[in-house]
């Protein structure tokens, strides 16, 4: 156990040092000193936000995330009376973020720190995801991201252990027959693949985790707009507000040190709402 | 943030259960030991009537025939002194079932988890480690854990199951002492259930089949439970639970659609319902009254049932209704296996 912890500490340290090195190189290249001939007057001294990060936080990313409401539709159907939908929504969003952070975030963190463990992490996450509706949502987005990586993102990212791990993962995933419930060790869950892709594209651990959770919040908020819970301006207001930011930072802080073995469902009711989505008479979402 | 579950160093309530089969088919405890505060009490075993298997003999004679069922299924009560556990208590039970044996484990009343005092380490722990051999079967049906306000509890159950072995269990937790106004007022509750498939020549290899884990800590646990008073999981794996597992999944699929409209008139009773349909209609109505929500699905060769209800009684009624209607638990494990829903 201690060797794993040591390894993780070392891996983190290496990642940190690498990031420092990259930052130092970038500062050197974009040095605003007048002597530097290649200085770009359009860029601020600290550089612009990471280009890959902007790319991966785009809601137009073809992952199909819009098809999933993460239980919102079912939640609203189960709680039609006590509160109006717009009052109940922030509560639900907190629960959705808590669920994601307690069940999935540890896998994201582990896969970003040690991308070479991608296959094991995916297999363990599969054993821990017992709700078929949630499995569908996770695997659909994970596979979509893997395809996106192979077809579009890989060439620009260059060589790295994470890129290598993604390549191997893809080979294993394609070599097994589809729709097998048993014996299939690699499934393609979203969080570990997200972690490996962001790592391969040079996005830091914290940015990767924050963006993952924020993207999830965006998908749920967008589902709320389409489910007529709130209007588009209220939705953007919620995304822009300090409340959501605080919620994401809070769930990140609370689950930052959690081991993969300790990942657990923090909102058991979410399993019921998501699982009972299949019982809804009419549905506009896949989850 | 550090884990709210610090390690404990108090004396463990250790239990050791080893069930073997004396020839021709008499199950015997070759080990049954326990230390304070744990008590393992065997009760009248359930007699299995020798009967022919329902399934017609497989045309594929290459398949080895399962051995005949054991003569009896022992019933074991897992008890704690005073009916509860104080802070720092550490229950650690190990169970091993030899080929062809069956065992039913239950409790007598809910396991109360008391609030920590200033001196003892705060966490109460229960651990269970199980090995189920080929053609062996285990049914664990305890009353719900009842954590009192302020208590801190961690539970871990690991089931190592050989191919052909069966395991089924219920794991549930209630909101606390409702009469005293406690609603999910404990400091922390952590539960983890794992089913591993063990295989290989010497059963030296194992593969994680499912891990079901719940953690309830931090602030506003009550808000997360959405007005429910009890939450639980039933996990089923193996040939002996196949029929029960299918029953849960089929009944889940047959639940009325949420938000759907019934187009039949109240007075329109021209359509005769079969006994099963009538039972289902009544059960669904009762589920509504008791605020029972549940799901069932088969994933990775295990069937997972999750349920929640406004009150423990409602969940008991629902679970008992399901188990008795299907009948497998009573038949294969005896009435002791259904005591927990009485």
PDB file of C-alpha atoms in Angstrom, chain A residues 3 44 54 73 76 82 87 101 117 121 149 152 158 160 163 170 177 203 217 228:
ATOM      1  CA  UNK A   3       4.670   1.684  -2.280  1.00  0.00           C
ATOM      2  CA  UNK A  44      -0.050  38.509 -22.475  1.00  0.00           C
ATOM      3  CA  UNK A  54     -10.816  25.373 -24.502  1.00  0.00           C
ATOM      4  CA  UNK A  73     -35.653  13.687 -16.050  1.00  0.00           C
ATOM      5  CA  UNK A  76     -38.451  15.438 -11.875  1.00  0.00           C
ATOM      6  CA  UNK A  82     -43.302  19.286  -3.358  1.00  0.00           C
ATOM      7  CA  UNK A  87     -36.430  25.391  -6.955  1.00  0.00           C
ATOM      8  CA  UNK A 101     -17.353  13.054  -7.567  1.00  0.00           C
ATOM      9  CA  UNK A 117      -3.125   1.780 -15.524  1.00  0.00           C
ATOM     10  CA  UNK A 121      -9.005   1.339 -13.888  1.00  0.00           C
ATOM     11  CA  UNK A 149      -9.003  11.225 -29.816  1.00  0.00           C
ATOM     12  CA  UNK A 152      -8.851  14.314 -34.440  1.00  0.00           C
ATOM     13  CA  UNK A 158       2.426  14.127 -29.736  1.00  0.00           C
ATOM     14  CA  UNK A 160       3.421  10.551 -24.282  1.00  0.00           C
ATOM     15  CA  UNK A 163      -1.115   8.625 -25.702  1.00  0.00           C
ATOM     16  CA  UNK A 170      -8.194   1.146 -28.218  1.00  0.00           C
ATOM     17  CA  UNK A 177     -16.640  -8.878 -29.278  1.00  0.00           C
ATOM     18  CA  UNK A 203      -3.932  19.510 -19.317  1.00  0.00           C
ATOM     19  CA  UNK A 217     -22.825  20.408 -14.768  1.00  0.00           C
ATOM     20  CA  UNK A 228     -38.332  23.291 -19.417  1.00  0.00           C
TER      21      UNK A 228
END
